[in-house]
Tab-separated table of C-alpha atoms in Angstrom:
chain	number	residue	atom	x	y	z
A	240	UNK	CA	-0.004	-0.014	0.003
A	241	UNK	CA	2.770	2.427	0.989
A	242	UNK	CA	4.825	1.523	-2.090
A	243	UNK	CA	1.800	2.237	-4.300
A	244	UNK	CA	1.276	5.644	-2.661
A	245	UNK	CA	4.974	6.469	-3.044
A	246	UNK	CA	4.937	5.560	-6.740
A	247	UNK	CA	1.843	7.651	-7.328
A	248	UNK	CA	3.465	10.653	-5.585
A	249	UNK	CA	6.646	10.281	-7.655
A	250	UNK	CA	4.627	9.936	-10.875
A	251	UNK	CA	2.588	13.060	-10.014
A	252	UNK	CA	5.815	14.962	-9.280
A	253	UNK	CA	7.423	13.928	-12.609
A	254	UNK	CA	4.306	14.962	-14.478
A	255	UNK	CA	4.719	18.542	-13.291
A	256	UNK	CA	6.466	21.185	-15.446
A	257	UNK	CA	10.118	21.835	-14.564
A	258	UNK	CA	9.454	25.141	-12.841
A	259	UNK	CA	6.801	23.535	-10.620
A	260	UNK	CA	9.131	20.716	-9.707
A	261	UNK	CA	11.712	23.304	-8.599
A	262	UNK	CA	8.972	25.053	-6.594
A	263	UNK	CA	8.101	21.825	-4.826
A	264	UNK	CA	11.797	21.282	-3.978
A	265	UNK	CA	12.106	24.850	-2.656
A	266	UNK	CA	9.003	24.541	-0.432
A	267	UNK	CA	10.078	21.165	1.002
A	268	UNK	CA	13.597	22.486	1.613
A	269	UNK	CA	12.245	25.548	3.413
A	270	UNK	CA	10.023	23.493	5.722
A	271	UNK	CA	12.691	20.940	6.589
A	272	UNK	CA	15.485	23.458	7.191
A	273	UNK	CA	13.133	25.723	9.206
A	274	UNK	CA	12.394	22.802	11.502
A	275	UNK	CA	16.146	22.123	11.914
A	276	UNK	CA	16.818	25.780	12.736
A	277	UNK	CA	14.171	25.831	15.475
A	278	UNK	CA	15.658	22.727	17.056
A	279	UNK	CA	19.007	24.462	17.317
A	280	UNK	CA	20.971	21.538	15.807
A	281	UNK	CA	22.263	23.313	12.692
A	282	UNK	CA	25.774	24.367	13.751
A	283	UNK	CA	28.777	22.558	12.216
A	284	UNK	CA	31.173	23.890	14.836
A	285	UNK	CA	30.514	23.853	18.577
A	286	UNK	CA	29.657	27.086	20.338
A	287	UNK	CA	27.022	29.765	20.157
A	288	UNK	CA	25.760	31.152	16.855
A	289	UNK	CA	27.201	34.640	16.337
A	290	UNK	CA	24.738	35.508	13.569
A	291	UNK	CA	21.455	34.856	15.313
A	292	UNK	CA	18.440	32.915	14.124
A	293	UNK	CA	16.914	35.722	12.059
A	294	UNK	CA	20.081	35.921	9.913
A	295	UNK	CA	19.830	32.197	9.271
A	296	UNK	CA	16.219	32.620	8.230
A	297	UNK	CA	17.253	35.326	5.743
A	298	UNK	CA	19.858	32.900	4.342
A	299	UNK	CA	17.217	30.202	4.133
A	300	UNK	CA	14.802	32.424	2.204
A	301	UNK	CA	17.571	33.483	-0.187
A	302	UNK	CA	18.702	29.888	-0.730
A	303	UNK	CA	15.154	28.597	-1.312
A	304	UNK	CA	14.558	31.480	-3.730
A	305	UNK	CA	17.709	30.494	-5.601
A	306	UNK	CA	16.347	26.923	-5.877
A	307	UNK	CA	13.698	28.252	-8.233
A	308	UNK	CA	16.631	28.921	-10.583
A	309	UNK	CA	18.535	25.696	-9.908
A	310	UNK	CA	18.215	24.628	-13.574
A	311	UNK	CA	19.457	27.997	-14.825
A	312	UNK	CA	23.193	27.561	-15.132
A	313	UNK	CA	25.281	29.417	-14.054
A	314	UNK	CA	22.775	31.866	-12.520
A	315	UNK	CA	21.305	29.479	-9.945
A	316	UNK	CA	24.586	28.080	-8.633
A	317	UNK	CA	26.212	31.551	-8.484
A	318	UNK	CA	23.408	32.828	-6.225
A	319	UNK	CA	23.668	29.707	-4.099
A	320	UNK	CA	27.457	30.167	-3.863
A	321	UNK	CA	26.964	33.736	-2.633
A	322	UNK	CA	24.627	32.481	0.101
A	323	UNK	CA	27.116	29.734	1.018
A	324	UNK	CA	29.958	32.252	1.245
A	325	UNK	CA	27.910	34.446	3.597
A	326	UNK	CA	27.036	31.413	5.698
A	327	UNK	CA	30.663	30.355	5.967
A	328	UNK	CA	31.655	33.891	6.983
A	329	UNK	CA	29.056	33.938	9.758
A	330	UNK	CA	29.807	30.397	10.860
A	331	UNK	CA	29.006	27.378	8.732
A	332	UNK	CA	25.570	25.773	9.246
A	333	UNK	CA	24.813	22.225	8.174
A	334	UNK	CA	21.510	22.924	6.302
A	335	UNK	CA	23.065	25.478	3.964
A	336	UNK	CA	25.962	23.183	3.106
A	337	UNK	CA	23.637	20.211	2.447
A	338	UNK	CA	21.240	22.260	0.311
A	339	UNK	CA	24.184	23.588	-1.643
A	340	UNK	CA	24.912	20.057	-2.842
A	341	UNK	CA	21.600	20.140	-4.709
A	342	UNK	CA	22.883	23.122	-6.689
A	343	UNK	CA	26.049	21.170	-7.572
A	344	UNK	CA	23.863	18.282	-8.779
A	345	UNK	CA	21.537	20.523	-10.770
A	346	UNK	CA	24.335	22.499	-12.411
A	347	UNK	CA	26.086	19.263	-13.522
A	348	UNK	CA	22.879	17.620	-14.747
A	349	UNK	CA	20.991	20.508	-16.375
A	350	UNK	CA	23.864	22.654	-17.584
A	351	UNK	CA	25.531	22.493	-20.970
A	352	UNK	CA	28.293	20.009	-21.710
A	353	UNK	CA	30.852	22.719	-21.000
A	354	UNK	CA	29.176	23.593	-17.716
A	355	UNK	CA	29.180	19.939	-16.682
A	356	UNK	CA	32.913	19.637	-17.445
A	357	UNK	CA	33.584	22.800	-15.471
A	358	UNK	CA	31.651	21.367	-12.499
A	359	UNK	CA	33.725	18.197	-12.680
A	360	UNK	CA	36.917	20.311	-12.730
A	361	UNK	CA	35.746	22.359	-9.762
A	362	UNK	CA	34.923	19.192	-7.846
A	363	UNK	CA	38.383	17.814	-8.602
A	364	UNK	CA	40.049	21.023	-7.388
A	365	UNK	CA	37.887	20.987	-4.284
A	366	UNK	CA	38.880	17.416	-3.567
A	367	UNK	CA	42.600	18.270	-3.829
A	368	UNK	CA	42.124	21.339	-1.645
A	369	UNK	CA	40.226	19.461	1.040
A	370	UNK	CA	42.794	16.646	1.097
A	371	UNK	CA	45.569	19.187	1.471
A	372	UNK	CA	43.758	20.897	4.347
A	373	UNK	CA	43.177	17.488	5.961
A	374	UNK	CA	46.877	16.653	5.812
A	375	UNK	CA	47.999	20.060	7.106
A	376	UNK	CA	45.529	20.236	9.985
A	377	UNK	CA	45.302	16.575	10.955
A	378	UNK	CA	47.811	17.065	13.794
A	379	UNK	CA	46.249	20.218	15.219
A	380	UNK	CA	42.686	18.976	15.683
A	381	UNK	CA	41.147	15.552	16.126
A	382	UNK	CA	37.881	16.601	14.425
A	383	UNK	CA	39.524	18.040	11.321
A	384	UNK	CA	39.875	14.758	9.451
A	385	UNK	CA	36.246	13.614	9.836
A	386	UNK	CA	34.964	17.050	8.939
A	387	UNK	CA	37.157	17.269	5.849
A	388	UNK	CA	36.117	13.806	4.702
A	389	UNK	CA	32.487	14.699	5.221
A	390	UNK	CA	32.863	17.842	3.125
A	391	UNK	CA	34.718	15.792	0.524
A	392	UNK	CA	31.730	13.462	0.140
A	393	UNK	CA	29.359	16.459	-0.058
A	394	UNK	CA	31.313	17.735	-3.055
A	395	UNK	CA	32.050	14.491	-4.875
A	396	UNK	CA	28.793	12.579	-4.514
A	397	UNK	CA	26.354	15.090	-6.125
A	398	UNK	CA	28.662	15.781	-9.103
A	399	UNK	CA	29.397	12.087	-9.644
A	400	UNK	CA	25.697	11.174	-9.329
A	401	UNK	CA	24.646	13.921	-11.752
A	402	UNK	CA	27.252	12.804	-14.305
A	403	UNK	CA	25.899	9.237	-14.186
A	404	UNK	CA	22.274	10.410	-14.561
A	405	UNK	CA	23.273	12.701	-17.407
A	406	UNK	CA	25.096	9.879	-19.182
A	407	UNK	CA	22.083	7.550	-18.867
A	408	UNK	CA	19.750	10.264	-20.205
A	409	UNK	CA	21.996	10.903	-23.173
A	410	UNK	CA	22.052	7.167	-23.964
A	411	UNK	CA	18.267	6.994	-23.654
A	412	UNK	CA	17.834	10.064	-25.874
A	413	UNK	CA	20.182	8.567	-28.442
A	414	UNK	CA	18.309	5.300	-28.488
A	415	UNK	CA	14.942	7.154	-28.721
A	416	UNK	CA	16.211	9.219	-31.643
A	417	UNK	CA	17.472	6.055	-33.350
A	418	UNK	CA	14.109	4.306	-32.831
A	419	UNK	CA	12.314	7.371	-34.242
A	420	UNK	CA	14.589	7.373	-37.284
A	421	UNK	CA	13.997	3.645	-37.853
A	422	UNK	CA	10.222	4.198	-37.565
A	423	UNK	CA	10.433	7.162	-39.930
A	424	UNK	CA	12.433	5.143	-42.489
A	425	UNK	CA	9.934	2.263	-42.235
A	426	UNK	CA	7.049	4.692	-42.774
A	427	UNK	CA	8.802	6.191	-45.807
A	428	UNK	CA	9.427	2.702	-47.176
A	429	UNK	CA	5.780	1.800	-46.690
A	430	UNK	CA	4.649	4.966	-48.445
A	431	UNK	CA	7.078	4.366	-51.297
A	432	UNK	CA	5.795	0.781	-51.682
A	433	UNK	CA	2.173	1.945	-51.728
A	434	UNK	CA	3.013	4.735	-54.194
A	435	UNK	CA	4.766	2.257	-56.470
A	436	UNK	CA	1.798	-0.075	-56.337
A	437	UNK	CA	-0.612	2.774	-57.077
A	438	UNK	CA	1.524	3.818	-60.060
A	439	UNK	CA	1.440	0.245	-61.297
A	440	UNK	CA	-2.318	0.134	-60.893
A	441	UNK	CA	-2.573	3.429	-62.794
A	442	UNK	CA	-0.699	1.924	-65.716
A	443	UNK	CA	-2.883	-1.198	-65.596
A	444	UNK	CA	-6.070	0.817	-65.580
A	445	UNK	CA	-4.862	2.865	-68.491
A	446	UNK	CA	-4.033	-0.238	-70.544
A	447	UNK	CA	-7.363	-1.896	-69.748
A	448	UNK	CA	-9.772	1.021	-70.169
A	449	UNK	CA	-8.108	3.567	-72.423
A	450	UNK	CA	-7.998	1.356	-75.487
A	451	UNK	CA	-11.696	0.603	-75.431
A	452	UNK	CA	-12.785	4.172	-74.757
A	453	UNK	CA	-10.438	5.569	-77.362
A	454	UNK	CA	-11.857	3.137	-79.953
A	455	UNK	CA	-15.387	4.250	-79.142
A	456	UNK	CA	-14.390	7.925	-79.542
A	457	UNK	CA	-12.650	7.257	-82.896
A	458	UNK	CA	-15.482	5.152	-84.299
A	459	UNK	CA	-18.140	7.652	-83.336
A	460	UNK	CA	-16.097	10.415	-84.909
A	461	UNK	CA	-15.855	8.406	-88.132
A	462	UNK	CA	-19.611	7.825	-88.250
A	463	UNK	CA	-20.281	11.497	-87.616
A	464	UNK	CA	-18.086	12.433	-90.580
A	465	UNK	CA	-20.231	10.380	-93.006
A	466	UNK	CA	-22.842	12.169	-95.194
A	467	UNK	CA	-26.497	11.167	-95.336
A	468	UNK	CA	-26.739	9.719	-91.789
A	469	UNK	CA	-30.217	9.819	-90.252
A	470	UNK	CA	-30.795	12.520	-87.692
A	471	UNK	CA	-31.499	9.992	-84.899
A	472	UNK	CA	-28.308	8.117	-85.567
A	473	UNK	CA	-26.325	11.325	-85.498
A	474	UNK	CA	-27.898	12.344	-82.213
A	475	UNK	CA	-27.103	8.963	-80.620
A	476	UNK	CA	-23.568	8.874	-81.906
A	477	UNK	CA	-23.018	12.396	-80.686
A	478	UNK	CA	-24.079	11.349	-77.227
A	479	UNK	CA	-21.808	8.289	-77.425
A	480	UNK	CA	-18.844	10.437	-78.364
A	481	UNK	CA	-19.500	12.944	-75.595
A	482	UNK	CA	-19.841	10.205	-73.010
A	483	UNK	CA	-16.646	8.527	-74.240
A	484	UNK	CA	-14.649	11.675	-74.019
A	485	UNK	CA	-16.032	12.399	-70.572
A	486	UNK	CA	-15.067	8.900	-69.492
A	487	UNK	CA	-11.536	9.426	-70.815
A	488	UNK	CA	-11.247	12.714	-68.834
A	489	UNK	CA	-12.467	11.017	-65.662
A	490	UNK	CA	-10.088	8.106	-66.183
A	491	UNK	CA	-7.139	10.478	-66.632
A	492	UNK	CA	-8.152	12.330	-63.464
A	493	UNK	CA	-8.254	9.012	-61.580
A	494	UNK	CA	-4.863	8.009	-62.919
A	495	UNK	CA	-3.396	11.389	-61.939
A	496	UNK	CA	-4.776	10.911	-58.462
A	497	UNK	CA	-3.134	7.514	-58.204
A	498	UNK	CA	0.144	9.033	-59.380
A	499	UNK	CA	0.257	11.725	-56.678
A	500	UNK	CA	3.622	11.783	-55.001
A	501	UNK	CA	5.519	10.056	-57.771
A	502	UNK	CA	8.688	11.550	-59.216
A	503	UNK	CA	9.017	12.520	-62.869
A	504	UNK	CA	9.545	9.592	-65.161
A	505	UNK	CA	8.227	6.942	-62.729
A	506	UNK	CA	4.732	6.991	-64.224
A	507	UNK	CA	6.037	6.375	-67.762
A	508	UNK	CA	7.979	3.221	-66.914
A	509	UNK	CA	6.668	-0.210	-67.798
A	510	UNK	CA	4.098	-0.014	-70.611
A	511	UNK	CA	3.461	-3.690	-71.175
A	512	UNK	CA	-0.078	-5.079	-71.376
A	513	UNK	CA	-1.548	-6.014	-67.989
A	514	UNK	CA	-1.700	-9.710	-67.174
A	515	UNK	CA	-4.773	-11.698	-66.108
A	516	UNK	CA	-5.564	-14.917	-64.211
A	517	UNK	CA	-5.359	-16.739	-67.512
A	518	UNK	CA	-1.624	-15.947	-67.478
A	519	UNK	CA	-0.910	-17.666	-64.150
A	520	UNK	CA	1.190	-20.282	-65.910
A	521	UNK	CA	4.043	-17.778	-66.136
A	522	UNK	CA	3.994	-17.248	-62.363
A	523	UNK	CA	3.870	-20.993	-61.775
A	524	UNK	CA	6.801	-21.657	-64.027
A	525	UNK	CA	8.854	-18.927	-62.326
A	526	UNK	CA	8.086	-20.282	-58.853
A	527	UNK	CA	8.860	-23.875	-59.820
A	528	UNK	CA	12.162	-22.768	-61.378
A	529	UNK	CA	13.074	-21.449	-57.900
A	530	UNK	CA	12.295	-24.828	-56.338
A	531	UNK	CA	8.751	-24.280	-55.124
A	532	UNK	CA	6.072	-26.792	-56.109
A	533	UNK	CA	2.878	-24.975	-57.123
A	534	UNK	CA	-0.520	-26.612	-57.619
A	535	UNK	CA	-3.306	-24.510	-59.187
A	536	UNK	CA	-6.984	-25.379	-58.856
A	537	UNK	CA	-9.393	-23.134	-60.734
A	538	UNK	CA	-13.154	-23.465	-61.135
A	539	UNK	CA	-13.442	-20.131	-62.882
A	540	UNK	CA	-15.410	-20.840	-66.012
A	541	UNK	CA	-16.595	-17.309	-66.933
A	542	UNK	CA	-14.902	-13.974	-67.379
A	543	UNK	CA	-14.665	-11.431	-64.574
A	544	UNK	CA	-14.224	-7.637	-64.798
A	545	UNK	CA	-10.791	-6.675	-66.014
A	546	UNK	CA	-9.897	-4.641	-62.919
A	547	UNK	CA	-10.823	-7.547	-60.627
A	548	UNK	CA	-8.997	-10.002	-62.850
A	549	UNK	CA	-5.844	-7.909	-62.709
A	550	UNK	CA	-6.091	-7.327	-58.939
A	551	UNK	CA	-6.426	-11.090	-58.344
A	552	UNK	CA	-3.424	-11.797	-60.583
A	553	UNK	CA	-1.258	-9.279	-58.718
A	554	UNK	CA	-2.231	-10.711	-55.339
A	555	UNK	CA	-1.338	-14.243	-56.465
A	556	UNK	CA	1.951	-12.888	-57.835
A	557	UNK	CA	2.862	-11.171	-54.578
A	558	UNK	CA	1.848	-14.197	-52.494
A	559	UNK	CA	3.941	-16.570	-54.625
A	560	UNK	CA	6.872	-14.205	-54.464
A	561	UNK	CA	6.687	-14.121	-50.663
A	562	UNK	CA	6.387	-17.879	-50.520
A	563	UNK	CA	9.469	-18.393	-52.689
A	564	UNK	CA	11.403	-15.822	-50.626
A	565	UNK	CA	10.442	-16.831	-47.125
A	566	UNK	CA	9.521	-20.537	-47.506
A	567	UNK	CA	11.775	-21.976	-50.229
A	568	UNK	CA	11.243	-25.584	-51.298
A	569	UNK	CA	7.730	-25.502	-49.838
A	570	UNK	CA	4.540	-26.639	-51.526
A	571	UNK	CA	2.047	-23.949	-52.500
A	572	UNK	CA	-1.586	-24.397	-53.479
A	573	UNK	CA	-3.486	-21.737	-55.426
A	574	UNK	CA	-7.287	-22.065	-55.348
A	575	UNK	CA	-9.385	-19.806	-57.602
A	576	UNK	CA	-13.170	-20.011	-57.745
A	577	UNK	CA	-16.339	-18.040	-58.357
A	578	UNK	CA	-18.975	-18.699	-55.708
A	579	UNK	CA	-22.096	-16.769	-54.737
A	580	UNK	CA	-21.153	-13.728	-56.761
A	581	UNK	CA	-17.652	-13.483	-55.314
A	582	UNK	CA	-14.295	-14.291	-56.836
A	583	UNK	CA	-12.161	-16.061	-54.242
A	584	UNK	CA	-8.393	-16.390	-54.540
A	585	UNK	CA	-6.498	-18.343	-51.903
A	586	UNK	CA	-2.725	-19.005	-51.777
A	587	UNK	CA	-1.766	-21.599	-49.158
A	588	UNK	CA	1.871	-22.466	-48.556
A	589	UNK	CA	3.770	-24.697	-46.158
A	590	UNK	CA	6.285	-23.334	-43.639
A	591	UNK	CA	9.318	-25.553	-44.049
A	592	UNK	CA	11.685	-25.884	-41.142
A	593	UNK	CA	12.182	-22.540	-39.381
A	594	UNK	CA	10.748	-20.480	-42.191
A	595	UNK	CA	9.370	-17.118	-41.169
A	596	UNK	CA	5.725	-16.294	-41.861
A	597	UNK	CA	5.718	-14.989	-45.398
A	598	UNK	CA	3.545	-11.996	-44.638
A	599	UNK	CA	5.408	-10.465	-41.716
A	600	UNK	CA	8.171	-8.706	-43.623
A	601	UNK	CA	8.310	-5.854	-46.085
A	602	UNK	CA	5.222	-4.143	-47.512
A	603	UNK	CA	3.630	-7.005	-49.430
A	604	UNK	CA	0.480	-7.137	-47.286
A	605	UNK	CA	0.020	-3.387	-47.516
A	606	UNK	CA	0.169	-3.376	-51.311
A	607	UNK	CA	-2.065	-6.443	-51.589
A	608	UNK	CA	-4.689	-4.861	-49.324
A	609	UNK	CA	-4.408	-1.623	-51.295
A	610	UNK	CA	-4.943	-3.564	-54.505
A	611	UNK	CA	-7.949	-5.491	-53.180
A	612	UNK	CA	-9.574	-2.500	-51.532
A	613	UNK	CA	-9.603	-0.328	-54.643
A	614	UNK	CA	-11.816	-2.850	-56.483
A	615	UNK	CA	-14.124	-3.390	-53.524
A	616	UNK	CA	-12.496	-6.592	-52.284
A	617	UNK	CA	-11.041	-7.758	-48.969
A	618	UNK	CA	-7.823	-9.570	-48.104
A	619	UNK	CA	-6.781	-11.591	-45.095
A	620	UNK	CA	-3.395	-13.156	-44.395
A	621	UNK	CA	-2.117	-15.197	-41.476
A	622	UNK	CA	-1.482	-18.655	-40.127
A	623	UNK	CA	-3.856	-21.236	-41.568
A	624	UNK	CA	-4.195	-24.093	-43.966
A	625	UNK	CA	-0.833	-25.717	-44.544
A	626	UNK	CA	1.031	-22.924	-42.751
A	627	UNK	CA	0.381	-19.482	-44.178
A	628	UNK	CA	-2.810	-18.543	-46.000
A	629	UNK	CA	-3.478	-15.451	-48.140
A	630	UNK	CA	-7.137	-15.185	-49.093
A	631	UNK	CA	-8.824	-12.459	-51.156
A	632	UNK	CA	-12.503	-12.021	-52.070
A	633	UNK	CA	-13.875	-9.742	-54.749
A	634	UNK	CA	-17.503	-8.954	-55.527
A	635	UNK	CA	-18.274	-9.937	-59.139
A	636	UNK	CA	-21.353	-9.313	-61.244
A	637	UNK	CA	-22.048	-12.265	-63.480
A	638	UNK	CA	-22.030	-11.714	-67.188
A	639	UNK	CA	-19.421	-8.890	-67.099
A	640	UNK	CA	-15.900	-9.384	-68.302
């Protein structure tokens, strides 16, 4: 119960802005040191206090005020050093010396690299000085050695501790920056893969649709140029031509949308005719040449829309490529069928030995889902069947090819 309360208090403190954290430290310091002053147990040296309690309270207020600037280097530690010098001149008091170690810690931790190195140098000089004083005065006073060693620890410990914390923070920041860079690179790779796939789809759509619409426009123009055509025929053909040209404009706008973000020249590459499911034999031969046995079962006996046909072919191509890459020498089954108004494509492959799941690397799944989604289909991939199953379904209206 107490541990839980302590963790919640620490978490609430760390959630505060930096200036509020320093304010909390200043308030707690003031209350604790005030209690010590009223008990009268604050003197480092025996004897009566020459300064009086009210002077110590002024020192306390000044020191707690300086704690509000403890992260401001060198301003905060210079103010604290002035208070410490006044305290030493009036007779050293334990609370001021102890609180001053917090300024050493803050200056080393929150200051610049140069400031941290300066603090380490000052600590080293202070260590040498205190050791020298200890050696010189060891014979004159029995309490000199313990006092010097105590002051030595008050100087060394906060600086050493702050340097360790600073080093750990720098390592954590470096790792965080590296992780952010890796995530950024992965995101850029994913976007590049999707952009490349969209460009490929734009070329495919152009090859499939543009030829037919262009032929309609040319033929209607030829009919319109003939003499003696009936008025009704001319009216119909005029409408056909206008609709064809509008369709071409819309198609070009869609292709331009798909090409958004591509560099110059990328959209003009690869102008070959788009493949279809009827051309799967080429994919099978390529996979078998790489050592993968492929069995194709197809119950597709009618044509399907060209865009769906092309999307299905690309998904099979990507799935076979992943299978050859991640599960070499495995057996792959490709099942294609038209059932209940849906074209189903399933690629099921074995996972041989310690083969990694074929869909967990790269951007293959992203591009396949992009491909399926743009024609109204869905795609799932994951463990199943013989080992790894990629399954896509596309809505198909019968009688349309």
